[in-house]
Tab-separated table of N, CA, C and O in Angstrom:
chain	number	residue	atom	x	y	z
A	1	MET	N	3.849	-21.963	-42.672
A	1	MET	CA	4.251	-21.159	-41.554
A	1	MET	C	4.731	-22.078	-40.450
A	1	MET	O	4.126	-23.109	-40.176
A	2	ALA	N	5.821	-21.720	-39.818
A	2	ALA	CA	6.399	-22.563	-38.772
A	2	ALA	C	5.549	-22.491	-37.501
A	2	ALA	O	5.013	-21.442	-37.163
A	3	PRO	N	5.412	-23.615	-36.806
A	3	PRO	CA	4.626	-23.604	-35.573
A	3	PRO	C	5.356	-22.807	-34.495
A	3	PRO	O	6.581	-22.790	-34.421
A	4	MET	N	4.578	-22.142	-33.656
A	4	MET	CA	5.178	-21.367	-32.564
A	4	MET	C	5.582	-22.307	-31.443
A	4	MET	O	4.943	-23.317	-31.194
A	5	SER	N	6.644	-21.955	-30.756
A	5	SER	CA	7.083	-22.747	-29.618
A	5	SER	C	6.151	-22.511	-28.441
A	5	SER	O	5.570	-21.448	-28.292
A	6	ASP	N	6.026	-23.513	-27.594
A	6	ASP	CA	5.158	-23.391	-26.434
A	6	ASP	C	5.702	-22.416	-25.407
A	6	ASP	O	4.946	-21.823	-24.659
A	7	HIS	N	7.013	-22.236	-25.349
A	7	HIS	CA	7.579	-21.376	-24.315
A	7	HIS	C	7.419	-19.891	-24.635
A	7	HIS	O	7.547	-19.056	-23.765
A	8	LEU	N	7.137	-19.533	-25.874
A	8	LEU	CA	6.948	-18.127	-26.212
A	8	LEU	C	5.542	-17.641	-25.881
A	8	LEU	O	5.355	-16.492	-25.503
A	9	THR	N	4.572	-18.502	-26.007
A	9	THR	CA	3.197	-18.110	-25.798
A	9	THR	C	2.937	-17.612	-24.384
A	9	THR	O	2.336	-16.556	-24.216
A	10	PRO	N	3.380	-18.295	-23.327
A	10	PRO	CA	3.137	-17.762	-21.985
A	10	PRO	C	3.816	-16.422	-21.741
A	10	PRO	O	3.260	-15.573	-21.054
A	11	LEU	N	4.988	-16.197	-22.325
A	11	LEU	CA	5.660	-14.920	-22.126
A	11	LEU	C	4.857	-13.776	-22.721
A	11	LEU	O	4.693	-12.722	-22.108
A	12	ARG	N	4.343	-13.970	-23.916
A	12	ARG	CA	3.524	-12.942	-24.556
A	12	ARG	C	2.213	-12.750	-23.804
A	12	ARG	O	1.736	-11.627	-23.645
A	13	ALA	N	1.633	-13.845	-23.354
A	13	ALA	CA	0.372	-13.755	-22.624
A	13	ALA	C	0.553	-13.010	-21.306
A	13	ALA	O	-0.291	-12.198	-20.929
A	14	VAL	N	1.651	-13.257	-20.619
A	14	VAL	CA	1.909	-12.563	-19.350
A	14	VAL	C	2.076	-11.071	-19.605
A	14	VAL	O	1.523	-10.242	-18.875
A	15	ARG	N	2.810	-10.709	-20.648
A	15	ARG	CA	2.991	-9.291	-20.980
A	15	ARG	C	1.657	-8.622	-21.288
A	15	ARG	O	1.362	-7.523	-20.815
A	16	GLN	N	0.843	-9.304	-22.073
A	16	GLN	CA	-0.454	-8.735	-22.433
A	16	GLN	C	-1.373	-8.650	-21.218
A	16	GLN	O	-2.078	-7.652	-21.036
A	17	LEU	N	-1.362	-9.652	-20.373
A	17	LEU	CA	-2.206	-9.621	-19.186
A	17	LEU	C	-1.782	-8.525	-18.218
A	17	LEU	O	-2.617	-7.937	-17.531
A	18	ARG	N	-0.499	-8.222	-18.154
A	18	ARG	CA	-0.054	-7.112	-17.298
A	18	ARG	C	-0.596	-5.778	-17.806
A	18	ARG	O	-1.000	-4.926	-17.018
A	19	ARG	N	-0.597	-5.593	-19.133
A	19	ARG	CA	-1.166	-4.368	-19.690
A	19	ARG	C	-2.671	-4.305	-19.430
A	19	ARG	O	-3.218	-3.254	-19.103
A	20	VAL	N	-3.347	-5.433	-19.585
A	20	VAL	CA	-4.793	-5.476	-19.382
A	20	VAL	C	-5.131	-5.211	-17.914
A	20	VAL	O	-6.107	-4.519	-17.615
A	21	ARG	N	-4.302	-5.725	-17.000
A	21	ARG	CA	-4.546	-5.477	-15.578
A	21	ARG	C	-4.471	-3.989	-15.273
A	21	ARG	O	-5.269	-3.478	-14.482
A	22	ALA	N	-3.540	-3.285	-15.880
A	22	ALA	CA	-3.441	-1.839	-15.669
A	22	ALA	C	-4.700	-1.135	-16.180
A	22	ALA	O	-5.228	-0.227	-15.517
A	23	PHE	N	-5.198	-1.558	-17.325
A	23	PHE	CA	-6.426	-0.984	-17.877
A	23	PHE	C	-7.607	-1.237	-16.945
A	23	PHE	O	-8.408	-0.337	-16.670
A	24	TYR	N	-7.732	-2.461	-16.437
A	24	TYR	CA	-8.829	-2.784	-15.521
A	24	TYR	C	-8.711	-2.012	-14.208
A	24	TYR	O	-9.728	-1.617	-13.629
A	25	ALA	N	-7.492	-1.802	-13.733
A	25	ALA	CA	-7.313	-1.028	-12.502
A	25	ALA	C	-7.785	0.413	-12.699
A	25	ALA	O	-8.436	0.989	-11.813
A	26	VAL	N	-7.488	0.996	-13.856
A	26	VAL	CA	-7.973	2.342	-14.157
A	26	VAL	C	-9.497	2.338	-14.253
A	26	VAL	O	-10.169	3.250	-13.751
A	27	GLY	N	-10.050	1.307	-14.872
A	27	GLY	CA	-11.508	1.188	-14.967
A	27	GLY	C	-12.161	1.101	-13.598
A	27	GLY	O	-13.207	1.712	-13.360
A	28	ILE	N	-11.536	0.367	-12.678
A	28	ILE	CA	-12.066	0.271	-11.321
A	28	ILE	C	-12.035	1.636	-10.642
A	28	ILE	O	-13.000	2.032	-9.977
A	29	ALA	N	-10.957	2.370	-10.811
A	29	ALA	CA	-10.856	3.697	-10.198
A	29	ALA	C	-11.927	4.640	-10.745
A	29	ALA	O	-12.583	5.373	-9.989
A	30	VAL	N	-12.122	4.604	-12.054
A	30	VAL	CA	-13.116	5.486	-12.684
A	30	VAL	C	-14.524	5.136	-12.208
A	30	VAL	O	-15.315	6.005	-11.824
A	31	TRP	N	-14.851	3.830	-12.224
A	31	TRP	CA	-16.207	3.441	-11.838
A	31	TRP	C	-16.441	3.578	-10.341
A	31	TRP	O	-17.573	3.817	-9.912
A	32	ALA	N	-15.404	3.453	-9.535
A	32	ALA	CA	-15.560	3.695	-8.095
A	32	ALA	C	-15.865	5.173	-7.847
A	32	ALA	O	-16.738	5.510	-7.034
A	33	ALA	N	-15.150	6.046	-8.544
A	33	ALA	CA	-15.418	7.480	-8.405
A	33	ALA	C	-16.818	7.823	-8.912
A	33	ALA	O	-17.550	8.602	-8.280
A	34	SER	N	-17.210	7.227	-10.038
A	34	SER	CA	-18.532	7.488	-10.594
A	34	SER	C	-19.630	6.985	-9.656
A	34	SER	O	-20.654	7.647	-9.466
A	35	THR	N	-19.419	5.812	-9.071
A	35	THR	CA	-20.408	5.253	-8.149
A	35	THR	C	-20.521	6.128	-6.909
A	35	THR	O	-21.630	6.412	-6.435
A	36	ALA	N	-19.386	6.567	-6.381
A	36	ALA	CA	-19.416	7.427	-5.190
A	36	ALA	C	-20.106	8.757	-5.502
A	36	ALA	O	-20.916	9.244	-4.700
A	37	TRP	N	-19.798	9.332	-6.660
A	37	TRP	CA	-20.404	10.605	-7.034
A	37	TRP	C	-21.914	10.475	-7.214
A	37	TRP	O	-22.687	11.285	-6.708
A	38	SER	N	-22.347	9.451	-7.946
A	38	SER	CA	-23.784	9.300	-8.167
A	38	SER	C	-24.513	8.880	-6.903
A	38	SER	O	-25.672	9.237	-6.709
A	39	ALA	N	-23.848	8.146	-6.010
A	39	ALA	CA	-24.484	7.796	-4.738
A	39	ALA	C	-24.639	9.034	-3.859
A	39	ALA	O	-25.596	9.144	-3.085
A	40	TRP	N	-23.713	9.983	-3.988
A	40	TRP	CA	-23.806	11.208	-3.210
A	40	TRP	C	-24.870	12.148	-3.795
A	40	TRP	O	-25.623	12.786	-3.070
A	41	GLN	N	-24.924	12.214	-5.144
A	41	GLN	CA	-25.877	13.103	-5.814
A	41	GLN	C	-27.312	12.572	-5.755
A	41	GLN	O	-28.244	13.325	-5.468
A	42	ALA	N	-27.480	11.307	-6.076
A	42	ALA	CA	-28.823	10.714	-6.137
A	42	ALA	C	-28.743	9.265	-5.653
A	42	ALA	O	-28.630	8.340	-6.451
A	43	PRO	N	-28.779	9.066	-4.340
A	43	PRO	CA	-28.670	7.700	-3.815
A	43	PRO	C	-29.831	6.825	-4.309
A	43	PRO	O	-30.981	7.247	-4.329
A	44	GLY	N	-29.481	5.620	-4.725
A	44	GLY	CA	-30.491	4.669	-5.183
A	44	GLY	C	-30.960	4.885	-6.601
A	44	GLY	O	-31.884	4.202	-7.056
A	45	SER	N	-30.344	5.792	-7.336
A	45	SER	CA	-30.773	6.060	-8.712
A	45	SER	C	-30.265	4.964	-9.650
A	45	SER	O	-29.391	4.169	-9.314
A	46	ARG	N	-30.838	4.953	-10.826
A	46	ARG	CA	-30.428	3.971	-11.831
A	46	ARG	C	-28.968	4.178	-12.224
A	46	ARG	O	-28.219	3.225	-12.411
A	47	GLN	N	-28.548	5.443	-12.323
A	47	GLN	CA	-27.154	5.744	-12.673
A	47	GLN	C	-26.191	5.188	-11.630
A	47	GLN	O	-25.131	4.660	-11.959
A	48	MET	N	-26.560	5.273	-10.355
A	48	MET	CA	-25.696	4.734	-9.304
A	48	MET	C	-25.577	3.212	-9.422
A	48	MET	O	-24.496	2.646	-9.296
A	49	TRP	N	-26.704	2.551	-9.697
A	49	TRP	CA	-26.668	1.087	-9.790
A	49	TRP	C	-25.907	0.613	-11.023
A	49	TRP	O	-25.219	-0.415	-10.977
A	50	VAL	N	-26.020	1.337	-12.122
A	50	VAL	CA	-25.250	0.978	-13.322
A	50	VAL	C	-23.757	1.159	-13.058
A	50	VAL	O	-22.935	0.310	-13.430
A	51	SER	N	-23.398	2.246	-12.386
A	51	SER	CA	-21.988	2.460	-12.036
A	51	SER	C	-21.488	1.368	-11.109
A	51	SER	O	-20.365	0.872	-11.254
A	52	ALA	N	-22.316	0.981	-10.147
A	52	ALA	CA	-21.929	-0.086	-9.221
A	52	ALA	C	-21.771	-1.411	-9.956
A	52	ALA	O	-20.838	-2.181	-9.686
A	53	LEU	N	-22.656	-1.686	-10.916
A	53	LEU	CA	-22.552	-2.919	-11.700
A	53	LEU	C	-21.261	-2.936	-12.519
A	53	LEU	O	-20.552	-3.953	-12.550
A	54	LEU	N	-20.938	-1.815	-13.159
A	54	LEU	CA	-19.702	-1.756	-13.948
A	54	LEU	C	-18.468	-1.839	-13.048
A	54	LEU	O	-17.445	-2.406	-13.444
A	55	LEU	N	-18.557	-1.311	-11.845
A	55	LEU	CA	-17.464	-1.456	-10.885
A	55	LEU	C	-17.251	-2.922	-10.538
A	55	LEU	O	-16.111	-3.412	-10.513
A	56	VAL	N	-18.328	-3.664	-10.336
A	56	VAL	CA	-18.223	-5.100	-10.038
A	56	VAL	C	-17.659	-5.861	-11.235
A	56	VAL	O	-16.810	-6.755	-11.082
A	57	VAL	N	-18.086	-5.499	-12.444
A	57	VAL	CA	-17.591	-6.169	-13.652
A	57	VAL	C	-16.088	-5.953	-13.809
A	57	VAL	O	-15.333	-6.908	-14.044
A	58	PHE	N	-15.622	-4.716	-13.667
A	58	PHE	CA	-14.190	-4.440	-13.807
A	58	PHE	C	-13.382	-5.107	-12.697
A	58	PHE	O	-12.272	-5.564	-12.926
A	59	THR	N	-13.941	-5.180	-11.495
A	59	THR	CA	-13.241	-5.866	-10.403
A	59	THR	C	-13.105	-7.357	-10.713
A	59	THR	O	-12.037	-7.943	-10.507
A	60	GLY	N	-14.163	-7.960	-11.238
A	60	GLY	CA	-14.087	-9.372	-11.626
A	60	GLY	C	-13.088	-9.607	-12.742
A	60	GLY	O	-12.340	-10.597	-12.719
A	61	LEU	N	-13.052	-8.712	-13.716
A	61	LEU	CA	-12.088	-8.847	-14.804
A	61	LEU	C	-10.655	-8.712	-14.296
A	61	LEU	O	-9.761	-9.449	-14.723
A	62	LEU	N	-10.437	-7.776	-13.370
A	62	LEU	CA	-9.096	-7.612	-12.815
A	62	LEU	C	-8.674	-8.846	-12.020
A	62	LEU	O	-7.534	-9.316	-12.153
A	63	LEU	N	-9.569	-9.392	-11.226
A	63	LEU	CA	-9.237	-10.604	-10.469
A	63	LEU	C	-8.947	-11.786	-11.396
A	63	LEU	O	-8.012	-12.553	-11.161
A	64	THR	N	-9.735	-11.926	-12.450
A	64	THR	CA	-9.504	-13.006	-13.411
A	64	THR	C	-8.156	-12.846	-14.105
A	64	THR	O	-7.394	-13.812	-14.230
A	65	ALA	N	-7.845	-11.637	-14.540
A	65	ALA	CA	-6.550	-11.393	-15.199
A	65	ALA	C	-5.397	-11.628	-14.235
A	65	ALA	O	-4.350	-12.165	-14.623
A	66	ALA	N	-5.568	-11.270	-12.965
A	66	ALA	CA	-4.510	-11.489	-11.978
A	66	ALA	C	-4.290	-12.983	-11.743
A	66	ALA	O	-3.138	-13.440	-11.643
A	67	LEU	N	-5.371	-13.745	-11.675
A	67	LEU	CA	-5.222	-15.197	-11.490
A	67	LEU	C	-4.561	-15.845	-12.696
A	67	LEU	O	-3.709	-16.725	-12.552
A	68	TRP	N	-4.943	-15.439	-13.902
A	68	TRP	CA	-4.323	-16.001	-15.111
A	68	TRP	C	-2.848	-15.641	-15.179
A	68	TRP	O	-2.019	-16.465	-15.559
A	69	THR	N	-2.528	-14.401	-14.824
A	69	THR	CA	-1.123	-13.981	-14.838
A	69	THR	C	-0.315	-14.825	-13.862
A	69	THR	O	0.778	-15.284	-14.190
A	70	ARG	N	-0.850	-15.020	-12.681
A	70	ARG	CA	-0.145	-15.808	-11.668
A	70	ARG	C	0.062	-17.249	-12.140
A	70	ARG	O	1.146	-17.811	-11.983
A	71	SER	N	-0.958	-17.841	-12.756
A	71	SER	CA	-0.805	-19.228	-13.209
A	71	SER	C	0.186	-19.337	-14.360
A	71	SER	O	0.945	-20.310	-14.447
A	72	LEU	N	0.210	-18.338	-15.252
A	72	LEU	CA	1.168	-18.369	-16.361
A	72	LEU	C	2.589	-18.103	-15.873
A	72	LEU	O	3.540	-18.646	-16.423
A	73	GLU	N	2.753	-17.250	-14.856
A	73	GLU	CA	4.092	-16.997	-14.328
A	73	GLU	C	4.650	-18.239	-13.643
A	73	GLU	O	5.848	-18.480	-13.677
A	74	ARG	N	3.809	-19.034	-13.042
A	74	ARG	CA	4.270	-20.287	-12.432
A	74	ARG	C	4.683	-21.303	-13.490
A	74	ARG	O	5.563	-22.118	-13.261
A	75	ALA	N	4.034	-21.250	-14.651
A	75	ALA	CA	4.307	-22.221	-15.713
A	75	ALA	C	5.548	-21.852	-16.528
A	75	ALA	O	6.025	-22.665	-17.314
A	76	ARG	N	6.074	-20.631	-16.347
A	76	ARG	CA	7.248	-20.214	-17.119
A	76	ARG	C	8.468	-21.012	-16.709
A	76	ARG	O	8.632	-21.364	-15.547
A	77	PRO	N	9.353	-21.291	-17.651
A	77	PRO	CA	10.586	-21.989	-17.297
A	77	PRO	C	11.472	-21.091	-16.439
A	77	PRO	O	11.455	-19.872	-16.566
A	78	ALA	N	12.258	-21.716	-15.558
A	78	ALA	CA	13.120	-20.953	-14.652
A	78	ALA	C	14.245	-20.260	-15.415
A	78	ALA	O	14.635	-19.153	-15.096
A	79	LYS	N	14.786	-20.915	-16.428
A	79	LYS	CA	15.893	-20.359	-17.191
A	79	LYS	C	15.377	-19.900	-18.557
A	79	LYS	O	14.717	-20.653	-19.258
A	80	PRO	N	15.651	-18.656	-18.953
A	80	PRO	CA	15.175	-18.197	-20.261
A	80	PRO	C	15.870	-18.933	-21.400
A	80	PRO	O	17.023	-19.330	-21.285
A	81	THR	N	15.141	-19.093	-22.471
A	81	THR	CA	15.673	-19.749	-23.649
A	81	THR	C	16.352	-18.715	-24.534
A	81	THR	O	15.810	-17.654	-24.790
A	82	HIS	N	17.560	-19.012	-25.001
A	82	HIS	CA	18.280	-18.109	-25.888
A	82	HIS	C	18.106	-18.611	-27.312
A	82	HIS	O	18.372	-19.761	-27.620
A	83	HIS	N	17.661	-17.736	-28.178
A	83	HIS	CA	17.365	-18.129	-29.552
A	83	HIS	C	18.507	-17.839	-30.509
A	83	HIS	O	18.606	-18.452	-31.551
A	84	ALA	N	19.346	-16.905	-30.193
A	84	ALA	CA	20.415	-16.514	-31.109
A	84	ALA	C	21.752	-17.015	-30.577
A	84	ALA	O	21.914	-17.232	-29.385
A	85	ALA	N	22.682	-17.185	-31.496
A	85	ALA	CA	24.029	-17.590	-31.091
A	85	ALA	C	24.675	-16.428	-30.340
A	85	ALA	O	24.424	-15.264	-30.640
A	86	PRO	N	25.487	-16.712	-29.361
A	86	PRO	CA	26.115	-15.625	-28.609
A	86	PRO	C	27.058	-14.821	-29.503
A	86	PRO	O	27.713	-15.350	-30.389
A	87	ARG	N	27.105	-13.511	-29.278
A	87	ARG	CA	27.997	-12.634	-30.037
A	87	ARG	C	29.377	-12.681	-29.408
A	87	ARG	O	29.527	-12.880	-28.203
A	88	PRO	N	30.388	-12.446	-30.228
A	88	PRO	CA	31.730	-12.325	-29.666
A	88	PRO	C	31.811	-11.104	-28.763
A	88	PRO	O	31.062	-10.151	-28.930
A	89	ARG	N	32.724	-11.126	-27.820
A	89	ARG	CA	32.876	-10.006	-26.902
A	89	ARG	C	33.229	-8.746	-27.665
A	89	ARG	O	34.052	-8.763	-28.576
A	90	GLY	N	32.600	-7.658	-27.288
A	90	GLY	CA	32.891	-6.375	-27.902
A	90	GLY	C	32.151	-6.129	-29.201
A	90	GLY	O	32.266	-5.065	-29.781
A	91	ALA	N	31.397	-7.087	-29.684
A	91	ALA	CA	30.665	-6.890	-30.939
A	91	ALA	C	29.407	-6.095	-30.670
A	91	ALA	O	28.688	-6.329	-29.708
A	92	ARG	N	29.154	-5.121	-31.528
A	92	ARG	CA	27.943	-4.318	-31.405
A	92	ARG	C	26.796	-5.041	-32.100
A	92	ARG	O	26.989	-5.738	-33.074
A	93	PRO	N	25.574	-4.825	-31.607
A	93	PRO	CA	24.417	-5.399	-32.311
A	93	PRO	C	24.308	-4.803	-33.701
A	93	PRO	O	24.403	-3.594	-33.873
A	94	GLY	N	24.134	-5.614	-34.683
A	94	GLY	CA	23.994	-5.167	-36.069
A	94	GLY	C	25.303	-4.942	-36.789
A	94	GLY	O	25.311	-4.591	-37.964
A	95	ALA	N	26.435	-5.101	-36.120
A	95	ALA	CA	27.733	-4.893	-36.762
A	95	ALA	C	28.079	-6.101	-37.612
A	95	ALA	O	27.739	-7.232	-37.292
A	96	VAL	N	28.739	-5.849	-38.721
A	96	VAL	CA	29.174	-6.930	-39.611
A	96	VAL	C	30.523	-7.448	-39.109
A	96	VAL	O	31.470	-6.680	-38.925
A	97	LEU	N	30.587	-8.747	-38.868
A	97	LEU	CA	31.846	-9.336	-38.408
A	97	LEU	C	32.677	-9.722	-39.620
A	97	LEU	O	32.197	-10.368	-40.555
A	98	ARG	N	33.925	-9.329	-39.623
A	98	ARG	CA	34.825	-9.646	-40.744
A	98	ARG	C	35.825	-10.685	-40.301
A	98	ARG	O	36.381	-10.615	-39.226
A	99	THR	N	36.033	-11.609	-41.164
A	99	THR	CA	37.078	-12.618	-40.918
A	99	THR	C	38.183	-12.397	-41.915
A	99	THR	O	37.946	-12.159	-43.099
A	100	HIS	N	39.423	-12.448	-41.483
A	100	HIS	CA	40.564	-12.196	-42.362
A	100	HIS	C	41.133	-13.476	-42.897
A	100	HIS	O	41.236	-14.469	-42.474
């Protein structure tokens, strides 16, 4: 199997970290609502503290993912690498080019 290039790995990692950040943001919203609800219903209960703990965990995960994303975006090359030969003008993707 051919080794992967170093410039592809950060691009994939940044894409994946952006998706994960969205998931963590939703988790923070859910656990914040749960913590507020349980604090209103039964202040100081075990359910409130568990919700608060999970809110802190998701916040830490979101901050970590944001820092990793930022560091990987800084490490990306300024100019994208082109892997395929340029197509002739007017050629459609997947079209067979004929030479006479």
